[in-house]
PDB file of C-alpha atoms and ligand atoms in Angstrom:
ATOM      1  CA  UNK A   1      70.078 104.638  71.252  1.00 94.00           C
ATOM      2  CA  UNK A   2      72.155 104.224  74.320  1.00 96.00           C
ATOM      3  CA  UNK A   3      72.288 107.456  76.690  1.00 97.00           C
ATOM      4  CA  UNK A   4      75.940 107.627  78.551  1.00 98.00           C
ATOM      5  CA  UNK A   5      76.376 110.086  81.517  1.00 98.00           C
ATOM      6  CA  UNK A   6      79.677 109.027  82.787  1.00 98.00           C
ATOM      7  CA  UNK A   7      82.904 109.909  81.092  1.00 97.00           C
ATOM      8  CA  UNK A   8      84.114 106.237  81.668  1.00 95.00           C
ATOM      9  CA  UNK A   9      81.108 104.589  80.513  1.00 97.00           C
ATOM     10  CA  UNK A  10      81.698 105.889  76.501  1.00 95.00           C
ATOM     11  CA  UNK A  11      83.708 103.025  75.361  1.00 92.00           C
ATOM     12  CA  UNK A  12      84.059 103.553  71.604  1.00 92.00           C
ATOM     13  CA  UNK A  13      86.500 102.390  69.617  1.00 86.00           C
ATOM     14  CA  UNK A  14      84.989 102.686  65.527  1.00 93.00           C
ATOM     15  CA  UNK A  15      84.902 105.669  63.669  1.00 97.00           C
ATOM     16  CA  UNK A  16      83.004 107.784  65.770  1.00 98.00           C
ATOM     17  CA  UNK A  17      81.515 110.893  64.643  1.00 98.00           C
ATOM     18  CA  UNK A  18      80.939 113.476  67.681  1.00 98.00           C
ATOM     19  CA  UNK A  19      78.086 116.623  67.041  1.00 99.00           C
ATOM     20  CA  UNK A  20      78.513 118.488  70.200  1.00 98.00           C
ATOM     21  CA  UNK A  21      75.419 120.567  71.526  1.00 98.00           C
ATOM     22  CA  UNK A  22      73.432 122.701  74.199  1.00 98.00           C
ATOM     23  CA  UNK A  23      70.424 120.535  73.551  1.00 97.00           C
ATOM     24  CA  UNK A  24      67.163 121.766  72.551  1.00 97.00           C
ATOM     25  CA  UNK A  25      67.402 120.139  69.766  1.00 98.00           C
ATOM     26  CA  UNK A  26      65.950 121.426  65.725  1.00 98.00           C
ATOM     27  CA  UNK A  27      66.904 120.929  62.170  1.00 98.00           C
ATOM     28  CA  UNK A  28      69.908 122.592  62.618  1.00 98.00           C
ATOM     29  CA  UNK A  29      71.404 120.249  64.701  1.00 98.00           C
ATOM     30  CA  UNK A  30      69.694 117.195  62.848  1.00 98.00           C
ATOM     31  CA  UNK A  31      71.715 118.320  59.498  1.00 98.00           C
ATOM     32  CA  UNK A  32      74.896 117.745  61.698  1.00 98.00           C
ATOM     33  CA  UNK A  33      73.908 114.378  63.121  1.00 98.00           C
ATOM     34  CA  UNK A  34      72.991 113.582  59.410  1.00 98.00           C
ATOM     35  CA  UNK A  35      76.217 114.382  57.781  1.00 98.00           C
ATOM     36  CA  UNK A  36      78.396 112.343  60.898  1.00 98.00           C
ATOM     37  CA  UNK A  37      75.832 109.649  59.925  1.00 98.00           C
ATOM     38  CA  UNK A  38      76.944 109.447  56.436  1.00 98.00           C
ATOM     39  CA  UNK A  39      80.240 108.788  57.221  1.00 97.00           C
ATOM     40  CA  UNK A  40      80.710 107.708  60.708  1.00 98.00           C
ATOM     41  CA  UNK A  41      80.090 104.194  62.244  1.00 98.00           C
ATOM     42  CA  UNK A  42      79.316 105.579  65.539  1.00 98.00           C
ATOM     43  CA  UNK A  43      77.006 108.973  65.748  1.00 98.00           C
ATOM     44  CA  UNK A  44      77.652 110.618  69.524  1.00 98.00           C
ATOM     45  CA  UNK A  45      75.606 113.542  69.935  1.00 98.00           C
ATOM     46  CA  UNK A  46      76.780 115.270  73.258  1.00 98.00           C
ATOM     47  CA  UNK A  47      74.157 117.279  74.955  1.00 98.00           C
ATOM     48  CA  UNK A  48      75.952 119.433  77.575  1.00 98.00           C
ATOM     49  CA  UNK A  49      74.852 123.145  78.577  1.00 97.00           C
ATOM     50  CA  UNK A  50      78.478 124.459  79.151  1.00 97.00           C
ATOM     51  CA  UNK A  51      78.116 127.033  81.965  1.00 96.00           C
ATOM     52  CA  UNK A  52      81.591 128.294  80.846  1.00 96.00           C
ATOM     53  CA  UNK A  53      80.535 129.595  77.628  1.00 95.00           C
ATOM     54  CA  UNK A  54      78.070 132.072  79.232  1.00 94.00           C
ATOM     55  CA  UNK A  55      78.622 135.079  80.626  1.00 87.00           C
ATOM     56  CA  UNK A  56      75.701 136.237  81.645  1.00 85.00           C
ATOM     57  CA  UNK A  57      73.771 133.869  84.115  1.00 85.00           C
ATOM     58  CA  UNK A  58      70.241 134.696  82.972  1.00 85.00           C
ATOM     59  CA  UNK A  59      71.008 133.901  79.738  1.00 86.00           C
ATOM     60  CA  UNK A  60      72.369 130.203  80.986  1.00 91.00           C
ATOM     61  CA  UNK A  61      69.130 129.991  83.603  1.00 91.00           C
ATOM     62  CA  UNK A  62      66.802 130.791  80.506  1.00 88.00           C
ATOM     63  CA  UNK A  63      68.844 128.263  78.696  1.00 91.00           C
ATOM     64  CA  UNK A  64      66.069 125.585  76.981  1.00 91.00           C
ATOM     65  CA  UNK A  65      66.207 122.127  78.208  1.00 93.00           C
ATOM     66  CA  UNK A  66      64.248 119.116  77.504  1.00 96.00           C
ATOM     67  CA  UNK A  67      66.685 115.927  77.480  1.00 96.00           C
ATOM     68  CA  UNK A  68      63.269 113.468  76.606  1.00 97.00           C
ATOM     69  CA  UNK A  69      62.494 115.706  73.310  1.00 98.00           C
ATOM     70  CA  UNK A  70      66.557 115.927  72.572  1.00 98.00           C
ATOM     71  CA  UNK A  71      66.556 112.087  73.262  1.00 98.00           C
ATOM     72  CA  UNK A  72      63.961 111.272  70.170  1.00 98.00           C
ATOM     73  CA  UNK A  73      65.127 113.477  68.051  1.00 98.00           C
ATOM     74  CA  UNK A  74      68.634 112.773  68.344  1.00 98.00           C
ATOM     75  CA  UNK A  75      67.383 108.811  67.812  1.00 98.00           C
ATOM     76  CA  UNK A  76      65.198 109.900  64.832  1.00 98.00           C
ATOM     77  CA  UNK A  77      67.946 111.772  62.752  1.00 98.00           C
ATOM     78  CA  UNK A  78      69.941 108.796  63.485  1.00 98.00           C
ATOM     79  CA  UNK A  79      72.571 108.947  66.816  1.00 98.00           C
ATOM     80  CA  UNK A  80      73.534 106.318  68.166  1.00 98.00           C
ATOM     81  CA  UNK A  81      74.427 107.839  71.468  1.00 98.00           C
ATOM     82  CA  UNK A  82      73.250 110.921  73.682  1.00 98.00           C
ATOM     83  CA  UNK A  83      76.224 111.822  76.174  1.00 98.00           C
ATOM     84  CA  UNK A  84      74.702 113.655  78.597  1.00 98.00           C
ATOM     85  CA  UNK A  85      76.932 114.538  81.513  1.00 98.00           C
ATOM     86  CA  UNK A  86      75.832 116.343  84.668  1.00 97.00           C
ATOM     87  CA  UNK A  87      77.930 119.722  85.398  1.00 97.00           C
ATOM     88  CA  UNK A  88      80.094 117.970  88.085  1.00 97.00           C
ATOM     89  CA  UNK A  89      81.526 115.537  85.618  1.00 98.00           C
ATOM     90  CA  UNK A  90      82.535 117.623  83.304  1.00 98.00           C
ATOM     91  CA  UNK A  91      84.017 120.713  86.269  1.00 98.00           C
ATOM     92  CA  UNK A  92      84.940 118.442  89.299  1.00 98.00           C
ATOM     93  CA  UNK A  93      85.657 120.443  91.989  1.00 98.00           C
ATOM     94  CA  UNK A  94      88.761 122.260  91.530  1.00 98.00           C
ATOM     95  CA  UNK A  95      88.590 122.592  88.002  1.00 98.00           C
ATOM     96  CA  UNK A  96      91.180 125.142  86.959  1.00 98.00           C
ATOM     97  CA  UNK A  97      92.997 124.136  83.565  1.00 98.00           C
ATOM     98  CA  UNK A  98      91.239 125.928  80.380  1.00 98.00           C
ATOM     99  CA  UNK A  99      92.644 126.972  76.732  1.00 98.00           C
ATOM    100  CA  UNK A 100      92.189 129.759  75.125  1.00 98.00           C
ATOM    101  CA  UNK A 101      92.362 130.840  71.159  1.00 98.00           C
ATOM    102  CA  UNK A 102      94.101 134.030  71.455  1.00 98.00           C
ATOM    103  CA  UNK A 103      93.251 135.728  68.583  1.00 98.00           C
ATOM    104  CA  UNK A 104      90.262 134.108  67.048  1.00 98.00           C
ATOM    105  CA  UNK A 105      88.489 134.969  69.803  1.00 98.00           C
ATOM    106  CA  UNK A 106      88.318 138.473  70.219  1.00 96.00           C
ATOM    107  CA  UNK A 107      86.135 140.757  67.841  1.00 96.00           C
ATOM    108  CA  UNK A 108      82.654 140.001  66.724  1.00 98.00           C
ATOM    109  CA  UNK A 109      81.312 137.641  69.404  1.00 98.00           C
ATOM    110  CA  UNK A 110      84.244 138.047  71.473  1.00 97.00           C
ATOM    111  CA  UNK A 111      83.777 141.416  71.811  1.00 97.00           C
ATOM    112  CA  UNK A 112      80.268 140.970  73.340  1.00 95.00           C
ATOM    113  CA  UNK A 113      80.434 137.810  75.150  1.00 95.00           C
ATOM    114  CA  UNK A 114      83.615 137.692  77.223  1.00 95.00           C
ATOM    115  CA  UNK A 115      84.999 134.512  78.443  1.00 96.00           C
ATOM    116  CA  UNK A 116      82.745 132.641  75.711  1.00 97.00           C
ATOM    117  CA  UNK A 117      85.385 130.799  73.199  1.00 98.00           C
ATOM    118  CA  UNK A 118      87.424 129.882  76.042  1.00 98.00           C
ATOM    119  CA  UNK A 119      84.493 127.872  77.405  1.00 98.00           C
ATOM    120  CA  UNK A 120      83.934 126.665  74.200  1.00 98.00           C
ATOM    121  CA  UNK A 121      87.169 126.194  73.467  1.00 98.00           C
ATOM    122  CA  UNK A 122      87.561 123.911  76.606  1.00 98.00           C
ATOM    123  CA  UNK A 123      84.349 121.887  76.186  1.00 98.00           C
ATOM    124  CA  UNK A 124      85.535 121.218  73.048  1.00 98.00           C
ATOM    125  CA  UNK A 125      88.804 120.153  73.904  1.00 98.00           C
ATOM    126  CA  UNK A 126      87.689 117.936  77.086  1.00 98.00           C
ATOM    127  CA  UNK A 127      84.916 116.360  74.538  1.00 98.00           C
ATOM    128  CA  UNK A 128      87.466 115.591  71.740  1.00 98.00           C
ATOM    129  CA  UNK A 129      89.531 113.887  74.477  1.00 98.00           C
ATOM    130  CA  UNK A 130      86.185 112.156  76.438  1.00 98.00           C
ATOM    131  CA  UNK A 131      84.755 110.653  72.950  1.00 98.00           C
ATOM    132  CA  UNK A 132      87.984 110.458  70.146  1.00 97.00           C
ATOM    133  CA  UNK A 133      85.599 110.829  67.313  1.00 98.00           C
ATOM    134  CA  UNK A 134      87.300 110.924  64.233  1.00 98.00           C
ATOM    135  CA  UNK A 135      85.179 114.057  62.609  1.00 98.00           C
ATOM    136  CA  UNK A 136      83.294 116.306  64.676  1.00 99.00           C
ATOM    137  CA  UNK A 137      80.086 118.586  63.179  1.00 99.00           C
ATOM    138  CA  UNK A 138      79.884 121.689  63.351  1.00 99.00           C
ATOM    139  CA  UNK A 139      77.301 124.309  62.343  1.00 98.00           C
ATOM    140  CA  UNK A 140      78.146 127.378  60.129  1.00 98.00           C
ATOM    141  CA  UNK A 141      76.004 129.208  61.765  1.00 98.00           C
ATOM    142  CA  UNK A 142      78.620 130.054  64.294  1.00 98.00           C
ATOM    143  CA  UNK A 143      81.299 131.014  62.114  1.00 98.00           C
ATOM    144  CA  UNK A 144      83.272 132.138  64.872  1.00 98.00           C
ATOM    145  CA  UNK A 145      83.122 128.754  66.737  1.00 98.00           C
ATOM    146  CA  UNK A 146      84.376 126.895  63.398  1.00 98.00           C
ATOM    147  CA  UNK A 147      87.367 128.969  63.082  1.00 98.00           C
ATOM    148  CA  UNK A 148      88.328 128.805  66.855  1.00 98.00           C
ATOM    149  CA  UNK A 149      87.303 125.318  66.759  1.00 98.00           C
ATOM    150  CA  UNK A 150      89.704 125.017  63.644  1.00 98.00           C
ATOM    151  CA  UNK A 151      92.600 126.627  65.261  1.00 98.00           C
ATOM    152  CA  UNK A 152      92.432 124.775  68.420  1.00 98.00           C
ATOM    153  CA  UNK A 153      92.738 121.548  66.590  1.00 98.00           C
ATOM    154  CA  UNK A 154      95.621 123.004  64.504  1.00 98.00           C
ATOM    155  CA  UNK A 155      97.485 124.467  67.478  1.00 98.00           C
ATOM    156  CA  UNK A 156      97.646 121.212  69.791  1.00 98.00           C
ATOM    157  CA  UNK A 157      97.346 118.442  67.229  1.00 98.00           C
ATOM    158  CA  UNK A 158      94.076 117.051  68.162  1.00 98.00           C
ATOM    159  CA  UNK A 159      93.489 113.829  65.862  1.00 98.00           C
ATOM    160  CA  UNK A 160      90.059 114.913  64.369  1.00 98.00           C
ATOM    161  CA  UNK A 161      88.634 116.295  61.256  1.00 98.00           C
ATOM    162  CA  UNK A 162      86.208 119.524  62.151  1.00 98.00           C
ATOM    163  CA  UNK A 163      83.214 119.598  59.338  1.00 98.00           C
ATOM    164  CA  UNK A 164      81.446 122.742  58.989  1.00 98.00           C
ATOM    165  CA  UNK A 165      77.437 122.326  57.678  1.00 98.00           C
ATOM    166  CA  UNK A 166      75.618 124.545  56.022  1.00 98.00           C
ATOM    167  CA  UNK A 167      73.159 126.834  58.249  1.00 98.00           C
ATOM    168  CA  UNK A 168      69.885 125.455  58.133  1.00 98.00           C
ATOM    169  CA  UNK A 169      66.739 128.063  58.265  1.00 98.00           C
ATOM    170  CA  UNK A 170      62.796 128.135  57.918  1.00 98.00           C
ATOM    171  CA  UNK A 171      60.906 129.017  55.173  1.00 98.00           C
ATOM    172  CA  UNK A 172      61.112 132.844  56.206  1.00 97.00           C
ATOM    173  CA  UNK A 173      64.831 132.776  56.086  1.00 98.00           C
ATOM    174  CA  UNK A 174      65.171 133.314  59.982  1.00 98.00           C
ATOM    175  CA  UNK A 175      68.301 130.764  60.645  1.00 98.00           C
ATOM    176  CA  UNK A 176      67.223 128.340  63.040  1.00 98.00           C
ATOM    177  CA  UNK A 177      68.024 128.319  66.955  1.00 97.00           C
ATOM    178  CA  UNK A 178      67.033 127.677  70.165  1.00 94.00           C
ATOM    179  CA  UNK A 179      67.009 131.339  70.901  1.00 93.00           C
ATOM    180  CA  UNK A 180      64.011 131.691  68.421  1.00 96.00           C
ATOM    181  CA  UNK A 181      61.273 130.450  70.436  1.00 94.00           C
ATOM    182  CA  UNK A 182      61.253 133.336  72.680  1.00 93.00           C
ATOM    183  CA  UNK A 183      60.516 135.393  69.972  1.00 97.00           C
ATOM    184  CA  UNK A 184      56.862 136.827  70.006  1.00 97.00           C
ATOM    185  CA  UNK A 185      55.481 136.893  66.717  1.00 97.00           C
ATOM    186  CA  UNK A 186      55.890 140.568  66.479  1.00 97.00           C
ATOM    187  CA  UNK A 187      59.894 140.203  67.183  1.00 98.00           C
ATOM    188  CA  UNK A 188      60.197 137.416  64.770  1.00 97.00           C
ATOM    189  CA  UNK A 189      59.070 139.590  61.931  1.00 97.00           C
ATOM    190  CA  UNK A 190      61.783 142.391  63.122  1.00 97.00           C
ATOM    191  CA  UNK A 191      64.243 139.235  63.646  1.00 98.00           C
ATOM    192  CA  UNK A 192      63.457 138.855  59.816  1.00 98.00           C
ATOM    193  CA  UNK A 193      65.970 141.972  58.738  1.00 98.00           C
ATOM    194  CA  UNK A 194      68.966 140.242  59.957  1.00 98.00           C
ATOM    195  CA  UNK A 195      68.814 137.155  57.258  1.00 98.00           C
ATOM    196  CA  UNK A 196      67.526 139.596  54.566  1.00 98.00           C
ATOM    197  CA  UNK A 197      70.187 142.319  55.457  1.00 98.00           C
ATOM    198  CA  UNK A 198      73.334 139.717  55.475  1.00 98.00           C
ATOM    199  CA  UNK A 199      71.479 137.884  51.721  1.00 98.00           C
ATOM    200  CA  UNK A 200      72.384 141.396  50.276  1.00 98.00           C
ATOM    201  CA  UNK A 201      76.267 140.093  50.584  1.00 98.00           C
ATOM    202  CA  UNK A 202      77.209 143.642  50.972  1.00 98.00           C
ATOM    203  CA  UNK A 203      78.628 145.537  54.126  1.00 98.00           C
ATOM    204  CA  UNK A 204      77.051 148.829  53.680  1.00 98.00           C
ATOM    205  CA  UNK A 205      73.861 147.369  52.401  1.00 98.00           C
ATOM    206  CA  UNK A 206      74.100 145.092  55.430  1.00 98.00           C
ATOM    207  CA  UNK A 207      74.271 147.767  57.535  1.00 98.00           C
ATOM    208  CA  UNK A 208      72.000 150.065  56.010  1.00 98.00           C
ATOM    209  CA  UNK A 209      68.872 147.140  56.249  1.00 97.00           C
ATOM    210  CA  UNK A 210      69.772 147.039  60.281  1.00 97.00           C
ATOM    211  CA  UNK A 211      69.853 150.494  60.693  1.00 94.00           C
ATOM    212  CA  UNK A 212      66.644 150.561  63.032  1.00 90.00           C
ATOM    213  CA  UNK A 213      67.835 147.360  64.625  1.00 95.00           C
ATOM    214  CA  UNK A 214      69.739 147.281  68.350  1.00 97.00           C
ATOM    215  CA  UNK A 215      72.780 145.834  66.439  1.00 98.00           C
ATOM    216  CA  UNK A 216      75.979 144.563  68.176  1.00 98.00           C
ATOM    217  CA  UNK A 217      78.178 144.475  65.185  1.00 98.00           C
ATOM    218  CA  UNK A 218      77.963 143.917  61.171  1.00 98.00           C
ATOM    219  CA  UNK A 219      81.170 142.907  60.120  1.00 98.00           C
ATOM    220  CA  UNK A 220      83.236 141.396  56.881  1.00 98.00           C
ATOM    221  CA  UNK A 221      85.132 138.150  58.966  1.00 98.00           C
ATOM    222  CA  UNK A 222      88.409 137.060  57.125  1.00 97.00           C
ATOM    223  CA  UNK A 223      87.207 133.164  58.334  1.00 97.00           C
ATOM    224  CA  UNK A 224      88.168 130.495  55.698  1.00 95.00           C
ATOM    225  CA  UNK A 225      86.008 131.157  54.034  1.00 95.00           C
ATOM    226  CA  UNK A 226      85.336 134.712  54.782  1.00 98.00           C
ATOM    227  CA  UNK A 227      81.449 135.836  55.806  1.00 98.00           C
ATOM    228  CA  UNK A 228      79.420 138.638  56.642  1.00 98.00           C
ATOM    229  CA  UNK A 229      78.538 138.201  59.934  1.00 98.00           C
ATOM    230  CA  UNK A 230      75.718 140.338  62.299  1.00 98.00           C
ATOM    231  CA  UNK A 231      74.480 140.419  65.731  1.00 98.00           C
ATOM    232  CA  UNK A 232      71.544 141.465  66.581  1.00 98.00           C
ATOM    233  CA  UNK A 233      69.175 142.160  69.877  1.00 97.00           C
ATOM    234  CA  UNK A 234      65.551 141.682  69.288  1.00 97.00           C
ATOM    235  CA  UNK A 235      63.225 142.499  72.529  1.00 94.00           C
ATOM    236  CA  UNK A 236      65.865 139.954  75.322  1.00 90.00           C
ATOM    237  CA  UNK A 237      66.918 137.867  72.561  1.00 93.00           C
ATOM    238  CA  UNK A 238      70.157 137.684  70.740  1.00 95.00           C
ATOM    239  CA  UNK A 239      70.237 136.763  67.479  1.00 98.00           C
ATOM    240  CA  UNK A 240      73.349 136.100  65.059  1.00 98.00           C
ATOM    241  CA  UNK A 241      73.951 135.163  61.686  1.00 98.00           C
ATOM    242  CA  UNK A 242      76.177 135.508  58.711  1.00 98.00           C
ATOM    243  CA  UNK A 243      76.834 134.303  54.815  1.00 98.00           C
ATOM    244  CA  UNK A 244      79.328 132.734  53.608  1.00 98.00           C
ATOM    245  CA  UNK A 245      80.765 134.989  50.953  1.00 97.00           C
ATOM    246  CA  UNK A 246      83.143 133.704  48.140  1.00 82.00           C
ATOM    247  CA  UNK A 247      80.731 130.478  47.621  1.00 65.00           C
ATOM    248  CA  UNK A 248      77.039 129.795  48.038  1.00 53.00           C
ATOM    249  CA  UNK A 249      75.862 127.975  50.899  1.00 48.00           C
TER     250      UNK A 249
HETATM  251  P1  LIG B 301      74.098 124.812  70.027  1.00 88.48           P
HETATM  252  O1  LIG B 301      73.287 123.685  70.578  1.00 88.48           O
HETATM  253  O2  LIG B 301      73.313 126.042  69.743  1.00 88.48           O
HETATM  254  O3  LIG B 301      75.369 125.053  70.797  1.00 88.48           O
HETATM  255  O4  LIG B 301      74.562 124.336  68.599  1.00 88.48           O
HETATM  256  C1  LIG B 301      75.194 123.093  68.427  1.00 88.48           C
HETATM  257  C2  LIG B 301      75.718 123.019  67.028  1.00 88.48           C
HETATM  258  O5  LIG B 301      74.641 123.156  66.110  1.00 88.48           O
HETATM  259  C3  LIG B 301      76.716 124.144  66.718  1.00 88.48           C
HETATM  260  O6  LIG B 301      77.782 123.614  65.941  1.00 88.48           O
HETATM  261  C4  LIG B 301      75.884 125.103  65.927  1.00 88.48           C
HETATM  262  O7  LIG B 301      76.646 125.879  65.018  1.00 88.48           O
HETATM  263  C5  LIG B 301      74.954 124.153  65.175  1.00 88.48           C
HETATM  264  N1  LIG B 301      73.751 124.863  64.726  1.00 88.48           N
HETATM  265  C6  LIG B 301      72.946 125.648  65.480  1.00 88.48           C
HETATM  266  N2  LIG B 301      71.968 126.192  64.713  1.00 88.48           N
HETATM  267  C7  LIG B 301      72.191 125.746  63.454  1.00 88.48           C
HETATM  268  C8  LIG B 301      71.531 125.966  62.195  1.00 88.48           C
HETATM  269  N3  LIG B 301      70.467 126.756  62.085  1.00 88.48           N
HETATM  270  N4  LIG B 301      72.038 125.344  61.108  1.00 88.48           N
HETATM  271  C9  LIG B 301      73.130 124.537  61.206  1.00 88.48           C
HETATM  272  N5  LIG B 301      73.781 124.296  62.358  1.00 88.48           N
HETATM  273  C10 LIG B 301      73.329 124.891  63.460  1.00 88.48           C
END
């Protein structure tokens, strides 16, 4: 696997399949690089911690990073390239031009992380330009980010194909992130009601299982297609989730 750090140095020109990331890598992300490997010539998994999606700075200094563990992974589930660019090359000095999803992005994470889809929304754009992949991956997990993702594409004719894959969880239900190792093993269990609250597929049941919980919002989203959706804060750590609800995941 070749590992590319320079914007110029990408040089692909097959059908390239692009699974952007934050790194800290799990079986989450490998499900993405394995669906762009079944139909994609080229597998480019970018690892980038976007400071522009974060709005709180301890939360982007607390961020997991470990490019050597992303680097085998990303090999073993079959990439074909890590692009890995320093903060600089992505925001060169005087970086000023961003894009924002008007309406997509306000409301459920919106609401609690302001600024965030128009970092994503730019990373996005700046990656779809940096590595022309013909699909891109995308995790249902982060529902939100699909449909912003989705619309962004739409709105300004970018020439790729967004796929959405399945959330992937461990055996306790608890969908996987890179948020979940700082979870102690007390929290965890707590973390637990938010994947057994949303499996009830029911608002007010939904709510009514997160009652004790510090819970940012439980909410019906009218995505395509449309899912229950929760955030939750367990101990420092922020949790979300949400099931798809007109056709099992
Ligand atoms: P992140 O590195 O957290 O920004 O996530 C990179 C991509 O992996 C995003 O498209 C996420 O939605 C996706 N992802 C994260 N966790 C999971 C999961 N448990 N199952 C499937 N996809 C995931």
């Amino acid at each position: 696997m070749r590992i590319v750090r320079r914007i110029g140095d990408l040089e692909l020109d097959d059908v390239v399949g692009l699974v952007p990331t934050m790194g800290a890598l799990h079986a989450g992300h490998e499900a993405l690089i394995a669906a762009a490997r079944t139909e994609c010539e080229t597998v480019v998994v970018s690892v980038f911690v976007n400071p522009a999606q974060f709005d709180q700075g301890v939360d982007l200094a607390a961020y997991p990073r470990d490019e050597e563990r992303d680097l085998r992974i990303a090999e073993a589930a079959g990439a074909d390239v890590l692009f890995a660019p320093a903060q600089e090359e992505m925001y060169p000095p005087g970086f000023q031009t961003w894009v924002e999803v008007e309406e997509l992005s306000r409301g459920l994470e919106g609401s609690h992380r302001p600024g965030h889809f128009r970092g994503v929304a730019t990373v996005c754009l700046k990656l779809f330009n940096i590595v022309r992949p013909r699909y891109a991956y995308f995790g249902q997990k982060d529902a939100q980010q699909v449909a912003v993702v989705r619309r962004l594409v739409r709105d300004l004719d970018l020439d790729v194909e967004i796929r959405s894959v399945p959330t992937v969880r461990d055996a306790d239900g608890l969908a996987l992130s890179s948020r979940n190792g700082r979870l102690s093993a007390a929290e965890r269990e707590l973390a637990l009601a938010l994947p057994r609250a949303l499996a009830t597929r029911d608002l007010a049941a939904a709510r009514a299982a997160l009652a004790g919980l510090d819970v940012d919002y439980v909410e019906i989203a009218d995505f395509d297609p449309p899912v229950l959706a929760a955030a939750v804060r367990v101990g420092g750590t922020r949790l979300i989730d949400n099931v798809v609800l007109e056709e099992e995941q």
